[in-house]
């Protein structure tokens, strides 16, 4: 890793590679996308080590966390899929895994007999409690040196990127894009 004159990190190899794709030599957006991908992979590797060491994929962990924060009625597969931005089929497989491990269970939806809801079990809550401390320590290490203002700005920029991507997808699909998030 190298630093620009203003002290900001960059990857010289990525900069050189992106120069072939850049318009008029401006690699900044391409380098930012590559840095985001690298950062995402680094956090995913850390999550996989923590969750994998405890027998869960990061996808299953995401489902378990969503269920643990839901009300006592739980969530449907469709609600879990929409919340996670994945297919119902993907969530069904994750729920199967979690149910096999005794961390969640399926229950009949009292409001709609055709629907099934998923709820976290006491074992699932205990699993999350054991995972909480190591996760907090790992995230503290990953974000070492970041101020609360840095973290808030980073979160904002990441979510702004997600919102821009969503609006671009709507535009490309021919749907009117919702206004940008504030």
PDB file of N, CA, C and O in Angstrom, residues 75-78 105-109 112-118:
ATOM      1  N   UNK A  75     -40.347 -13.925  11.034  1.00  0.00           N
ATOM      2  CA  UNK A  75     -40.454 -13.371   9.687  1.00  0.00           C
ATOM      3  C   UNK A  75     -40.748 -14.495   8.708  1.00  0.00           C
ATOM      4  O   UNK A  75     -40.396 -15.647   8.950  1.00  0.00           O
ATOM      5  N   UNK A  76     -41.354 -14.142   7.583  1.00  0.00           N
ATOM      6  CA  UNK A  76     -41.565 -15.128   6.528  1.00  0.00           C
ATOM      7  C   UNK A  76     -40.280 -15.243   5.707  1.00  0.00           C
ATOM      8  O   UNK A  76     -39.400 -14.379   5.778  1.00  0.00           O
ATOM      9  N   UNK A  77     -40.206 -16.296   4.908  1.00  0.00           N
ATOM     10  CA  UNK A  77     -39.057 -16.462   4.004  1.00  0.00           C
ATOM     11  C   UNK A  77     -38.969 -15.259   3.064  1.00  0.00           C
ATOM     12  O   UNK A  77     -37.892 -14.719   2.825  1.00  0.00           O
ATOM     13  N   UNK A  78     -40.117 -14.821   2.560  1.00  0.00           N
ATOM     14  CA  UNK A  78     -40.147 -13.660   1.662  1.00  0.00           C
ATOM     15  C   UNK A  78     -39.637 -12.400   2.327  1.00  0.00           C
ATOM     16  O   UNK A  78     -38.887 -11.628   1.721  1.00  0.00           O
ATOM     17  N   UNK A 105     -36.678 -22.160  14.044  1.00  0.00           N
ATOM     18  CA  UNK A 105     -37.705 -23.152  13.738  1.00  0.00           C
ATOM     19  C   UNK A 105     -38.789 -22.477  12.912  1.00  0.00           C
ATOM     20  O   UNK A 105     -39.003 -21.274  12.998  1.00  0.00           O
ATOM     21  N   UNK A 106     -39.445 -23.288  12.108  1.00  0.00           N
ATOM     22  CA  UNK A 106     -40.564 -22.818  11.306  1.00  0.00           C
ATOM     23  C   UNK A 106     -41.841 -22.995  12.114  1.00  0.00           C
ATOM     24  O   UNK A 106     -42.009 -23.999  12.803  1.00  0.00           O
ATOM     25  N   UNK A 107     -42.729 -22.007  12.024  1.00  0.00           N
ATOM     26  CA  UNK A 107     -44.023 -22.073  12.702  1.00  0.00           C
ATOM     27  C   UNK A 107     -45.105 -21.634  11.723  1.00  0.00           C
ATOM     28  O   UNK A 107     -44.850 -20.865  10.799  1.00  0.00           O
ATOM     29  N   UNK A 108     -46.301 -22.134  11.952  1.00  0.00           N
ATOM     30  CA  UNK A 108     -47.441 -21.761  11.104  1.00  0.00           C
ATOM     31  C   UNK A 108     -47.778 -20.289  11.353  1.00  0.00           C
ATOM     32  O   UNK A 108     -47.780 -19.823  12.491  1.00  0.00           O
ATOM     33  N   UNK A 109     -48.052 -19.569  10.276  1.00  0.00           N
ATOM     34  CA  UNK A 109     -48.473 -18.174  10.369  1.00  0.00           C
ATOM     35  C   UNK A 109     -49.952 -18.161  10.734  1.00  0.00           C
ATOM     36  O   UNK A 109     -50.793 -18.620   9.957  1.00  0.00           O
ATOM     37  N   UNK A 112     -52.148 -16.259   8.230  1.00  0.00           N
ATOM     38  CA  UNK A 112     -52.265 -16.803   6.868  1.00  0.00           C
ATOM     39  C   UNK A 112     -51.836 -18.265   6.912  1.00  0.00           C
ATOM     40  O   UNK A 112     -50.647 -18.572   6.915  1.00  0.00           O
ATOM     41  N   UNK A 113     -52.788 -19.168   6.932  1.00  0.00           N
ATOM     42  CA  UNK A 113     -52.510 -20.608   7.069  1.00  0.00           C
ATOM     43  C   UNK A 113     -51.606 -21.154   5.975  1.00  0.00           C
ATOM     44  O   UNK A 113     -50.982 -22.186   6.147  1.00  0.00           O
ATOM     45  N   UNK A 114     -51.522 -20.463   4.820  1.00  0.00           N
ATOM     46  CA  UNK A 114     -50.674 -20.943   3.723  1.00  0.00           C
ATOM     47  C   UNK A 114     -49.217 -20.559   3.933  1.00  0.00           C
ATOM     48  O   UNK A 114     -48.335 -21.049   3.241  1.00  0.00           O
ATOM     49  N   UNK A 115     -48.963 -19.668   4.858  1.00  0.00           N
ATOM     50  CA  UNK A 115     -47.636 -19.116   5.052  1.00  0.00           C
ATOM     51  C   UNK A 115     -46.957 -19.700   6.283  1.00  0.00           C
ATOM     52  O   UNK A 115     -47.620 -20.101   7.240  1.00  0.00           O
ATOM     53  N   UNK A 116     -45.661 -19.723   6.229  1.00  0.00           N
ATOM     54  CA  UNK A 116     -44.842 -20.203   7.348  1.00  0.00           C
ATOM     55  C   UNK A 116     -43.946 -19.057   7.785  1.00  0.00           C
ATOM     56  O   UNK A 116     -43.434 -18.300   6.969  1.00  0.00           O
ATOM     57  N   UNK A 117     -43.768 -18.955   9.067  1.00  0.00           N
ATOM     58  CA  UNK A 117     -42.866 -17.946   9.621  1.00  0.00           C
ATOM     59  C   UNK A 117     -41.662 -18.668  10.224  1.00  0.00           C
ATOM     60  O   UNK A 117     -41.738 -19.848  10.544  1.00  0.00           O
ATOM     61  N   UNK A 118     -40.584 -17.944  10.374  1.00  0.00           N
ATOM     62  CA  UNK A 118     -39.366 -18.496  10.965  1.00  0.00           C
ATOM     63  C   UNK A 118     -39.060 -17.680  12.213  1.00  0.00           C
ATOM     64  O   UNK A 118     -39.086 -16.445  12.178  1.00  0.00           O
TER      65      UNK A 118
END
